[in-house]
Amino acid sequence: MKPEIQDAINKQINAELFSSYLYLSMSSYFESKDLPGMASWMRVQAQEEVGHAMKFFDFVNERRGRVILAGIGTPKTDWASPLEAFEDAFKHECGISARIDSLVDIANEHKDHATATFLQWFVTEQVEEEASVDAIAAKLRMFGEHSMGLVMLDRELAGRTASASGADAGESE
Ligand code: FEO
């Protein structure tokens, strides 16, 4: 595995673990607001991000590269509203999508077809990642100040369960 590819993937492992940390922080925020469904949804999301990191981790090792772990940044801890949290999650996912696109560019520059093919799973996954948080943000915008809508959405989001295998990041819902 070329050093440039290895470095870029190691940075992505860090970004995925930071994503997990951010969503766990959002989960804690929702717990503090008595919105257990949203807290649970974010907790599942945090687990899935660890799954994404591990997918990269395994890929580097399979290709006889070396995973180097670095410090994970401090996530934001508070939001003005549930809507602001989901809007932040959407912005964060757009940033992750941009990072995945850059990784594909680097793989292509180095004619590393195995990495480019591996990354296609993430390209597809990011479409779903962006869409799922954006759909929740849209509902929150629609409800506005109506607390009944918030309660109903919270109940709906409580239904999200982790995928069968924690390491299998293949299913987001
Ligand atoms: Fe791992 Fe939410 O992207």
PDB file of C-alpha atoms and ligand atoms in Angstrom:
ATOM      1  CA  MET A   1       0.000   0.000   0.000  1.00  0.00           C
ATOM      2  CA  LYS A   2       1.435   3.383  -1.006  1.00  0.00           C
ATOM      3  CA  PRO A   3       2.281   5.703   1.906  1.00  0.00           C
ATOM      4  CA  GLU A   4       0.052   8.480   0.539  1.00  0.00           C
ATOM      5  CA  ILE A   5      -2.952   6.129   0.460  1.00  0.00           C
ATOM      6  CA  GLN A   6      -2.160   4.705   3.872  1.00  0.00           C
ATOM      7  CA  ASP A   7      -1.860   8.194   5.403  1.00  0.00           C
ATOM      8  CA  ALA A   8      -5.113   9.325   3.826  1.00  0.00           C
ATOM      9  CA  ILE A   9      -6.970   6.245   5.106  1.00  0.00           C
ATOM     10  CA  ASN A  10      -5.483   6.653   8.569  1.00  0.00           C
ATOM     11  CA  LYS A  11      -6.858  10.205   8.613  1.00  0.00           C
ATOM     12  CA  GLN A  12     -10.229   8.828   7.535  1.00  0.00           C
ATOM     13  CA  ILE A  13     -10.206   6.311  10.392  1.00  0.00           C
ATOM     14  CA  ASN A  14      -9.733   9.268  12.718  1.00  0.00           C
ATOM     15  CA  ALA A  15     -12.579  11.173  11.023  1.00  0.00           C
ATOM     16  CA  GLU A  16     -14.939   8.199  11.389  1.00  0.00           C
ATOM     17  CA  LEU A  17     -14.056   7.807  15.061  1.00  0.00           C
ATOM     18  CA  PHE A  18     -14.603  11.536  15.562  1.00  0.00           C
ATOM     19  CA  SER A  19     -18.006  11.117  13.880  1.00  0.00           C
ATOM     20  CA  SER A  20     -18.809   8.437  16.433  1.00  0.00           C
ATOM     21  CA  TYR A  21     -17.737  10.743  19.248  1.00  0.00           C
ATOM     22  CA  LEU A  22     -19.830  13.605  17.853  1.00  0.00           C
ATOM     23  CA  TYR A  23     -22.969  11.465  17.597  1.00  0.00           C
ATOM     24  CA  LEU A  24     -22.426  10.072  21.072  1.00  0.00           C
ATOM     25  CA  SER A  25     -22.213  13.674  22.264  1.00  0.00           C
ATOM     26  CA  MET A  26     -25.499  14.386  20.480  1.00  0.00           C
ATOM     27  CA  SER A  27     -26.968  11.288  22.133  1.00  0.00           C
ATOM     28  CA  SER A  28     -25.985  12.691  25.504  1.00  0.00           C
ATOM     29  CA  TYR A  29     -27.560  16.056  24.581  1.00  0.00           C
ATOM     30  CA  PHE A  30     -30.849  14.331  23.651  1.00  0.00           C
ATOM     31  CA  GLU A  31     -30.791  12.345  26.894  1.00  0.00           C
ATOM     32  CA  SER A  32     -30.498  15.637  28.766  1.00  0.00           C
ATOM     33  CA  LYS A  33     -33.528  16.973  26.864  1.00  0.00           C
ATOM     34  CA  ASP A  34     -35.681  13.929  27.696  1.00  0.00           C
ATOM     35  CA  LEU A  35     -35.803  12.776  24.097  1.00  0.00           C
ATOM     36  CA  PRO A  36     -34.867   9.103  24.509  1.00  0.00           C
ATOM     37  CA  GLY A  37     -35.764   8.125  20.940  1.00  0.00           C
ATOM     38  CA  MET A  38     -33.373  10.668  19.444  1.00  0.00           C
ATOM     39  CA  ALA A  39     -30.734   9.737  22.024  1.00  0.00           C
ATOM     40  CA  SER A  40     -31.077   6.095  21.010  1.00  0.00           C
ATOM     41  CA  TRP A  41     -30.973   6.933  17.280  1.00  0.00           C
ATOM     42  CA  MET A  42     -27.730   8.869  17.766  1.00  0.00           C
ATOM     43  CA  ARG A  43     -26.270   6.087  19.873  1.00  0.00           C
ATOM     44  CA  VAL A  44     -26.904   3.605  17.053  1.00  0.00           C
ATOM     45  CA  GLN A  45     -25.378   6.109  14.630  1.00  0.00           C
ATOM     46  CA  ALA A  46     -22.291   6.379  16.849  1.00  0.00           C
ATOM     47  CA  GLN A  47     -21.921   2.580  16.747  1.00  0.00           C
ATOM     48  CA  GLU A  48     -22.188   2.590  12.975  1.00  0.00           C
ATOM     49  CA  GLU A  49     -19.395   5.135  12.720  1.00  0.00           C
ATOM     50  CA  VAL A  50     -17.141   2.791  14.689  1.00  0.00           C
ATOM     51  CA  GLY A  51     -18.153   0.151  12.128  1.00  0.00           C
ATOM     52  CA  HIS A  52     -17.042   2.491   9.324  1.00  0.00           C
ATOM     53  CA  ALA A  53     -13.695   3.090  11.045  1.00  0.00           C
ATOM     54  CA  MET A  54     -13.204  -0.664  11.434  1.00  0.00           C
ATOM     55  CA  LYS A  55     -13.954  -1.276   7.780  1.00  0.00           C
ATOM     56  CA  PHE A  56     -11.023   1.016   6.916  1.00  0.00           C
ATOM     57  CA  PHE A  57      -8.929  -0.538   9.713  1.00  0.00           C
ATOM     58  CA  ASP A  58      -9.433  -4.030   8.280  1.00  0.00           C
ATOM     59  CA  PHE A  59      -8.761  -2.885   4.726  1.00  0.00           C
ATOM     60  CA  VAL A  60      -5.385  -1.339   5.655  1.00  0.00           C
ATOM     61  CA  ASN A  61      -4.370  -4.529   7.448  1.00  0.00           C
ATOM     62  CA  GLU A  62      -5.525  -6.773   4.598  1.00  0.00           C
ATOM     63  CA  ARG A  63      -3.293  -4.795   2.262  1.00  0.00           C
ATOM     64  CA  ARG A  64      -0.360  -5.126   4.658  1.00  0.00           C
ATOM     65  CA  GLY A  65      -0.427  -1.458   5.557  1.00  0.00           C
ATOM     66  CA  ARG A  66      -0.141  -0.050   9.055  1.00  0.00           C
ATOM     67  CA  VAL A  67      -2.955   1.626  10.969  1.00  0.00           C
ATOM     68  CA  ILE A  68      -1.685   4.533  13.057  1.00  0.00           C
ATOM     69  CA  LEU A  69      -4.211   5.933  15.510  1.00  0.00           C
ATOM     70  CA  ALA A  70      -4.138   9.605  16.490  1.00  0.00           C
ATOM     71  CA  GLY A  71      -5.998  11.676  19.087  1.00  0.00           C
ATOM     72  CA  ILE A  72      -9.710  12.239  18.536  1.00  0.00           C
ATOM     73  CA  GLY A  73     -10.953  15.844  18.678  1.00  0.00           C
ATOM     74  CA  THR A  74     -13.375  17.156  21.279  1.00  0.00           C
ATOM     75  CA  PRO A  75     -16.932  17.210  19.916  1.00  0.00           C
ATOM     76  CA  LYS A  76     -19.440  19.974  20.457  1.00  0.00           C
ATOM     77  CA  THR A  77     -21.525  19.258  23.553  1.00  0.00           C
ATOM     78  CA  ASP A  78     -24.575  21.478  23.292  1.00  0.00           C
ATOM     79  CA  TRP A  79     -27.098  22.567  20.698  1.00  0.00           C
ATOM     80  CA  ALA A  80     -29.801  25.240  20.728  1.00  0.00           C
ATOM     81  CA  SER A  81     -32.479  22.762  19.638  1.00  0.00           C
ATOM     82  CA  PRO A  82     -32.962  19.220  18.285  1.00  0.00           C
ATOM     83  CA  LEU A  83     -33.196  20.796  14.824  1.00  0.00           C
ATOM     84  CA  GLU A  84     -29.799  22.447  15.216  1.00  0.00           C
ATOM     85  CA  ALA A  85     -28.260  19.105  16.240  1.00  0.00           C
ATOM     86  CA  PHE A  86     -29.660  17.293  13.180  1.00  0.00           C
ATOM     87  CA  GLU A  87     -28.639  20.180  10.933  1.00  0.00           C
ATOM     88  CA  ASP A  88     -25.121  19.904  12.354  1.00  0.00           C
ATOM     89  CA  ALA A  89     -25.199  16.157  11.714  1.00  0.00           C
ATOM     90  CA  PHE A  90     -26.199  16.826   8.102  1.00  0.00           C
ATOM     91  CA  LYS A  91     -23.363  19.344   7.623  1.00  0.00           C
ATOM     92  CA  HIS A  92     -20.959  16.886   9.200  1.00  0.00           C
ATOM     93  CA  GLU A  93     -22.030  14.110   6.836  1.00  0.00           C
ATOM     94  CA  CYS A  94     -21.591  16.420   3.820  1.00  0.00           C
ATOM     95  CA  GLY A  95     -18.029  17.025   5.038  1.00  0.00           C
ATOM     96  CA  ILE A  96     -17.446  13.279   5.362  1.00  0.00           C
ATOM     97  CA  SER A  97     -18.766  12.755   1.827  1.00  0.00           C
ATOM     98  CA  ALA A  98     -16.274  15.344   0.553  1.00  0.00           C
ATOM     99  CA  ARG A  99     -13.483  13.485   2.350  1.00  0.00           C
ATOM    100  CA  ILE A 100     -14.525  10.184   0.754  1.00  0.00           C
ATOM    101  CA  ASP A 101     -14.539  11.868  -2.679  1.00  0.00           C
ATOM    102  CA  SER A 102     -10.983  13.133  -2.035  1.00  0.00           C
ATOM    103  CA  LEU A 103      -9.914   9.622  -1.063  1.00  0.00           C
ATOM    104  CA  VAL A 104     -11.286   8.309  -4.363  1.00  0.00           C
ATOM    105  CA  ASP A 105      -9.313  11.040  -6.181  1.00  0.00           C
ATOM    106  CA  ILE A 106      -6.097  10.051  -4.368  1.00  0.00           C
ATOM    107  CA  ALA A 107      -6.673   6.355  -5.156  1.00  0.00           C
ATOM    108  CA  ASN A 108      -7.249   7.186  -8.816  1.00  0.00           C
ATOM    109  CA  GLU A 109      -4.162   9.432  -8.985  1.00  0.00           C
ATOM    110  CA  HIS A 110      -2.106   6.488  -7.765  1.00  0.00           C
ATOM    111  CA  LYS A 111      -3.941   4.031 -10.019  1.00  0.00           C
ATOM    112  CA  ASP A 112      -4.833   2.050  -6.898  1.00  0.00           C
ATOM    113  CA  HIS A 113      -7.865   0.245  -8.265  1.00  0.00           C
ATOM    114  CA  ALA A 114      -8.361  -1.969  -5.211  1.00  0.00           C
ATOM    115  CA  THR A 115      -8.705   1.074  -2.954  1.00  0.00           C
ATOM    116  CA  ALA A 116     -10.911   2.912  -5.457  1.00  0.00           C
ATOM    117  CA  THR A 117     -13.228  -0.109  -5.625  1.00  0.00           C
ATOM    118  CA  PHE A 118     -13.250  -0.510  -1.845  1.00  0.00           C
ATOM    119  CA  LEU A 119     -14.228   3.152  -1.492  1.00  0.00           C
ATOM    120  CA  GLN A 120     -17.303   2.736  -3.679  1.00  0.00           C
ATOM    121  CA  TRP A 121     -19.155   1.214  -0.713  1.00  0.00           C
ATOM    122  CA  PHE A 122     -18.553   4.454   1.193  1.00  0.00           C
ATOM    123  CA  VAL A 123     -19.603   6.628  -1.750  1.00  0.00           C
ATOM    124  CA  THR A 124     -22.979   4.846  -1.743  1.00  0.00           C
ATOM    125  CA  GLU A 125     -23.216   4.801   2.047  1.00  0.00           C
ATOM    126  CA  GLN A 126     -22.719   8.565   2.228  1.00  0.00           C
ATOM    127  CA  VAL A 127     -25.793   9.161   0.054  1.00  0.00           C
ATOM    128  CA  GLU A 128     -27.832   7.343   2.701  1.00  0.00           C
ATOM    129  CA  GLU A 129     -25.978   8.986   5.591  1.00  0.00           C
ATOM    130  CA  GLU A 130     -26.798  12.468   4.292  1.00  0.00           C
ATOM    131  CA  ALA A 131     -30.383  11.579   3.372  1.00  0.00           C
ATOM    132  CA  SER A 132     -31.302  10.023   6.728  1.00  0.00           C
ATOM    133  CA  VAL A 133     -30.267  13.023   8.857  1.00  0.00           C
ATOM    134  CA  ASP A 134     -31.630  15.497   6.315  1.00  0.00           C
ATOM    135  CA  ALA A 135     -35.045  13.774   6.389  1.00  0.00           C
ATOM    136  CA  ILE A 136     -35.186  14.066  10.188  1.00  0.00           C
ATOM    137  CA  ALA A 137     -34.118  17.735  10.054  1.00  0.00           C
ATOM    138  CA  ALA A 138     -36.885  18.366   7.480  1.00  0.00           C
ATOM    139  CA  LYS A 139     -39.503  16.866   9.819  1.00  0.00           C
ATOM    140  CA  LEU A 140     -38.240  18.972  12.713  1.00  0.00           C
ATOM    141  CA  ARG A 141     -38.474  22.091  10.549  1.00  0.00           C
ATOM    142  CA  MET A 142     -42.044  21.171   9.667  1.00  0.00           C
ATOM    143  CA  PHE A 143     -43.093  20.724  13.292  1.00  0.00           C
ATOM    144  CA  GLY A 144     -41.680  24.081  14.316  1.00  0.00           C
ATOM    145  CA  GLU A 145     -42.781  24.719  17.876  1.00  0.00           C
ATOM    146  CA  HIS A 146     -45.377  21.952  17.972  1.00  0.00           C
ATOM    147  CA  SER A 147     -44.211  19.711  20.777  1.00  0.00           C
ATOM    148  CA  MET A 148     -46.645  16.929  19.833  1.00  0.00           C
ATOM    149  CA  GLY A 149     -44.784  16.443  16.569  1.00  0.00           C
ATOM    150  CA  LEU A 150     -41.490  16.310  18.436  1.00  0.00           C
ATOM    151  CA  VAL A 151     -42.824  13.644  20.803  1.00  0.00           C
ATOM    152  CA  MET A 152     -44.131  11.570  17.886  1.00  0.00           C
ATOM    153  CA  LEU A 153     -40.859  11.840  15.977  1.00  0.00           C
ATOM    154  CA  ASP A 154     -38.933  10.899  19.099  1.00  0.00           C
ATOM    155  CA  ARG A 155     -41.075   7.787  19.425  1.00  0.00           C
ATOM    156  CA  GLU A 156     -40.498   6.929  15.764  1.00  0.00           C
ATOM    157  CA  LEU A 157     -36.707   7.303  16.038  1.00  0.00           C
ATOM    158  CA  ALA A 158     -36.611   5.003  19.059  1.00  0.00           C
ATOM    159  CA  GLY A 159     -37.331   2.165  16.629  1.00  0.00           C
ATOM    160  CA  ARG A 160     -33.926   2.298  14.973  1.00  0.00           C
ATOM    161  CA  THR A 161     -31.818  -0.707  15.858  1.00  0.00           C
ATOM    162  CA  ALA A 162     -28.165  -1.510  15.309  1.00  0.00           C
ATOM    163  CA  SER A 163     -27.321  -3.721  12.337  1.00  0.00           C
ATOM    164  CA  ALA A 164     -26.988  -7.425  13.121  1.00  0.00           C
ATOM    165  CA  SER A 165     -23.214  -7.270  13.337  1.00  0.00           C
ATOM    166  CA  GLY A 166     -21.539  -4.265  14.913  1.00  0.00           C
ATOM    167  CA  ALA A 167     -18.577  -4.642  12.578  1.00  0.00           C
ATOM    168  CA  ASP A 168     -20.836  -4.844   9.565  1.00  0.00           C
ATOM    169  CA  ALA A 169     -21.377  -1.214   8.757  1.00  0.00           C
ATOM    170  CA  GLY A 170     -23.311  -2.161   5.663  1.00  0.00           C
ATOM    171  CA  GLU A 171     -26.744  -1.315   6.972  1.00  0.00           C
ATOM    172  CA  SER A 172     -27.533   2.077   8.370  1.00  0.00           C
ATOM    173  CA  GLU A 173     -31.070   1.498   9.412  1.00  0.00           C
TER     174      GLU A 173
HETATM  175 FE1  FEO B   1     -19.098   7.267   8.481  1.00  0.00          FE
HETATM  176 FE2  FEO B   1     -21.536   9.001   8.851  1.00  0.00          FE
HETATM  177  O1  FEO B   1     -20.112   8.571   7.811  1.00  0.00           O
END
